[in-house]
Amino acid sequence: MNGVNRAILIFRSKEGLVDAALRRWLNAARDALKSREFFSAALSGGNTPAPLYARLAVERDFPWHNTHIFQVDERFVPYDHDENNYHFINTSLLRHVPISPKNIHPILTFEPSPQASADRYEQDLTSFCKSFRMRVPRIDLVILGIGEDGHTASLFPDTPALSEKQRFAVAVTPADPSKKERITLTLPVLNNAVHVLVMALGKNKAGAVREVVENDQSTLPASLVKPEKGSLTFLLDEDAGSLLSDKKRFISR
Ligand code: 6PG
């Protein structure tokens, strides 16, 4: 993968994987705070990052006052719905730490439509850029998961969101009508990040992981995440890494 500083790590235990994610979070924050007054992270929903959020929730000494938290994506469901990512992120992490509410950037779903929610999130991201003199948000650490179909964030295969070049956030209608409408950060934002972590657990992810890691020509959404001015790290358990041809090389000790 040209131009991207990429690492792949396979862990024998889930604890090892979560430790590694936590270390990367702490290092990304330390590095960001050396050069400016804040650290920013964008968080995914899904099951995989839950143990990381639980570990962060007890990091009392972390510089939460200087931290901005964004969402990677959201389902267009009310806050109290069990599929609402902000509800999950808030209850598992944010409400336990001393972060200022003005530094939390949720995707709000009480707007009349997914498009209106995306527009509101776009405005929030734009004012963040203005405050800190950025053209495109440069988020220090983006935590992503991956779906069996190769989706990441709410970027699904063969959807118009994948070709978005200007906007920071868009509304997405998944092809599968049983899936909720969504709002997602776009590739221009994900690819402008300083560090991107892709966490994947389980055999059901192995095929998508292999395609994304080994096929340079892949057009799966997760393959389009290429932070060229940053780093891309895959943190995998043995099942998720089980189809990689060179898997022994990636085992982390
Ligand atoms: C979401 C995510 C989505 C997720 C993957 C993996 O909110 O659902 O944005 O992209 O990261 O679907 O989900 P799991 O971690 O639950 O396997």
mmCIF file with all atom_site columns, C-alpha atoms in Angstrom, residues 72-77 107 109 113-119 121 149 151-164 167-187 190 221:
data_model
loop_
_atom_site.group_PDB
_atom_site.id
_atom_site.type_symbol
_atom_site.label_atom_id
_atom_site.label_alt_id
_atom_site.label_comp_id
_atom_site.label_asym_id
_atom_site.label_entity_id
_atom_site.label_seq_id
_atom_site.pdbx_PDB_ins_code
_atom_site.Cartn_x
_atom_site.Cartn_y
_atom_site.Cartn_z
_atom_site.occupancy
_atom_site.B_iso_or_equiv
_atom_site.pdbx_formal_charge
_atom_site.auth_seq_id
_atom_site.auth_comp_id
_atom_site.auth_asym_id
_atom_site.auth_atom_id
_atom_site.pdbx_PDB_model_num
ATOM 1  C CA . VAL A 1 72  ? -17.364 8.053  13.456 1.00 0.00 ? 72  VAL A CA 1
ATOM 2  C CA . ASP A 1 73  ? -20.973 7.276  12.617 1.00 0.00 ? 73  ASP A CA 1
ATOM 3  C CA . GLU A 1 74  ? -24.496 6.929  13.929 1.00 0.00 ? 74  GLU A CA 1
ATOM 4  C CA . ARG A 1 75  ? -27.708 5.095  13.193 1.00 0.00 ? 75  ARG A CA 1
ATOM 5  C CA . PHE A 1 76  ? -30.684 7.401  12.692 1.00 0.00 ? 76  PHE A CA 1
ATOM 6  C CA . VAL A 1 77  ? -32.478 6.202  15.820 1.00 0.00 ? 77  VAL A CA 1
ATOM 7  C CA . ILE A 1 107 ? -24.223 13.110 15.864 1.00 0.00 ? 107 ILE A CA 1
ATOM 8  C CA . THR A 1 109 ? -30.589 12.235 15.740 1.00 0.00 ? 109 THR A CA 1
ATOM 9  C CA . SER A 1 113 ? -34.081 13.443 8.767  1.00 0.00 ? 113 SER A CA 1
ATOM 10 C CA . PRO A 1 114 ? -30.678 11.715 8.452  1.00 0.00 ? 114 PRO A CA 1
ATOM 11 C CA . GLN A 1 115 ? -29.704 14.461 6.003  1.00 0.00 ? 115 GLN A CA 1
ATOM 12 C CA . ALA A 1 116 ? -30.524 17.147 8.572  1.00 0.00 ? 116 ALA A CA 1
ATOM 13 C CA . SER A 1 117 ? -28.467 15.262 11.194 1.00 0.00 ? 117 SER A CA 1
ATOM 14 C CA . ALA A 1 118 ? -25.566 15.003 8.765  1.00 0.00 ? 118 ALA A CA 1
ATOM 15 C CA . ASP A 1 119 ? -25.857 18.742 7.993  1.00 0.00 ? 119 ASP A CA 1
ATOM 16 C CA . TYR A 1 121 ? -22.703 17.357 12.241 1.00 0.00 ? 121 TYR A CA 1
ATOM 17 C CA . ASP A 1 149 ? -19.010 -7.102 3.957  1.00 0.00 ? 149 ASP A CA 1
ATOM 18 C CA . HIS A 1 151 ? -17.859 -1.794 5.494  1.00 0.00 ? 151 HIS A CA 1
ATOM 19 C CA . THR A 1 152 ? -16.246 0.521  7.958  1.00 0.00 ? 152 THR A CA 1
ATOM 20 C CA . ALA A 1 153 ? -17.784 3.491  9.761  1.00 0.00 ? 153 ALA A CA 1
ATOM 21 C CA . SER A 1 154 ? -21.137 3.640  7.888  1.00 0.00 ? 154 SER A CA 1
ATOM 22 C CA . LEU A 1 155 ? -19.411 3.440  4.533  1.00 0.00 ? 155 LEU A CA 1
ATOM 23 C CA . PHE A 1 156 ? -21.044 0.457  2.845  1.00 0.00 ? 156 PHE A CA 1
ATOM 24 C CA . PRO A 1 157 ? -20.004 -1.205 -0.438 1.00 0.00 ? 157 PRO A CA 1
ATOM 25 C CA . ASP A 1 158 ? -21.300 0.460  -3.596 1.00 0.00 ? 158 ASP A CA 1
ATOM 26 C CA . THR A 1 159 ? -22.886 3.476  -1.933 1.00 0.00 ? 159 THR A CA 1
ATOM 27 C CA . PRO A 1 160 ? -22.540 7.116  -3.075 1.00 0.00 ? 160 PRO A CA 1
ATOM 28 C CA . ALA A 1 161 ? -20.957 8.085  0.271  1.00 0.00 ? 161 ALA A CA 1
ATOM 29 C CA . LEU A 1 162 ? -17.759 6.383  -0.894 1.00 0.00 ? 162 LEU A CA 1
ATOM 30 C CA . SER A 1 163 ? -17.201 8.976  -3.601 1.00 0.00 ? 163 SER A CA 1
ATOM 31 C CA . GLU A 1 164 ? -17.858 12.008 -1.401 1.00 0.00 ? 164 GLU A CA 1
ATOM 32 C CA . ARG A 1 167 ? -18.395 17.004 2.777  1.00 0.00 ? 167 ARG A CA 1
ATOM 33 C CA . PHE A 1 168 ? -17.167 15.851 6.183  1.00 0.00 ? 168 PHE A CA 1
ATOM 34 C CA . ALA A 1 169 ? -20.390 14.011 7.085  1.00 0.00 ? 169 ALA A CA 1
ATOM 35 C CA . VAL A 1 170 ? -23.128 12.485 4.951  1.00 0.00 ? 170 VAL A CA 1
ATOM 36 C CA . ALA A 1 171 ? -26.372 10.552 5.363  1.00 0.00 ? 171 ALA A CA 1
ATOM 37 C CA . VAL A 1 172 ? -26.341 6.940  4.165  1.00 0.00 ? 172 VAL A CA 1
ATOM 38 C CA . THR A 1 173 ? -29.173 4.612  3.190  1.00 0.00 ? 173 THR A CA 1
ATOM 39 C CA . PRO A 1 174 ? -27.841 1.040  3.428  1.00 0.00 ? 174 PRO A CA 1
ATOM 40 C CA . ALA A 1 175 ? -28.855 -1.219 0.498  1.00 0.00 ? 175 ALA A CA 1
ATOM 41 C CA . ASP A 1 176 ? -30.216 -3.744 3.014  1.00 0.00 ? 176 ASP A CA 1
ATOM 42 C CA . PRO A 1 177 ? -33.623 -2.298 3.988  1.00 0.00 ? 177 PRO A CA 1
ATOM 43 C CA . SER A 1 178 ? -33.481 -4.050 7.382  1.00 0.00 ? 178 SER A CA 1
ATOM 44 C CA . LYS A 1 179 ? -30.555 -1.796 8.321  1.00 0.00 ? 179 LYS A CA 1
ATOM 45 C CA . LYS A 1 180 ? -31.119 1.626  9.858  1.00 0.00 ? 180 LYS A CA 1
ATOM 46 C CA . GLU A 1 181 ? -30.332 4.830  7.971  1.00 0.00 ? 181 GLU A CA 1
ATOM 47 C CA . ARG A 1 182 ? -27.031 6.262  9.094  1.00 0.00 ? 182 ARG A CA 1
ATOM 48 C CA . ILE A 1 183 ? -24.817 9.312  9.275  1.00 0.00 ? 183 ILE A CA 1
ATOM 49 C CA . THR A 1 184 ? -21.085 8.871  8.775  1.00 0.00 ? 184 THR A CA 1
ATOM 50 C CA . LEU A 1 185 ? -17.788 10.690 8.572  1.00 0.00 ? 185 LEU A CA 1
ATOM 51 C CA . THR A 1 186 ? -16.528 10.626 4.994  1.00 0.00 ? 186 THR A CA 1
ATOM 52 C CA . LEU A 1 187 ? -13.278 9.343  3.519  1.00 0.00 ? 187 LEU A CA 1
ATOM 53 C CA . LEU A 1 190 ? -10.904 9.483  7.834  1.00 0.00 ? 190 LEU A CA 1
ATOM 54 C CA . PRO A 1 221 ? -14.916 0.545  1.863  1.00 0.00 ? 221 PRO A CA 1
#
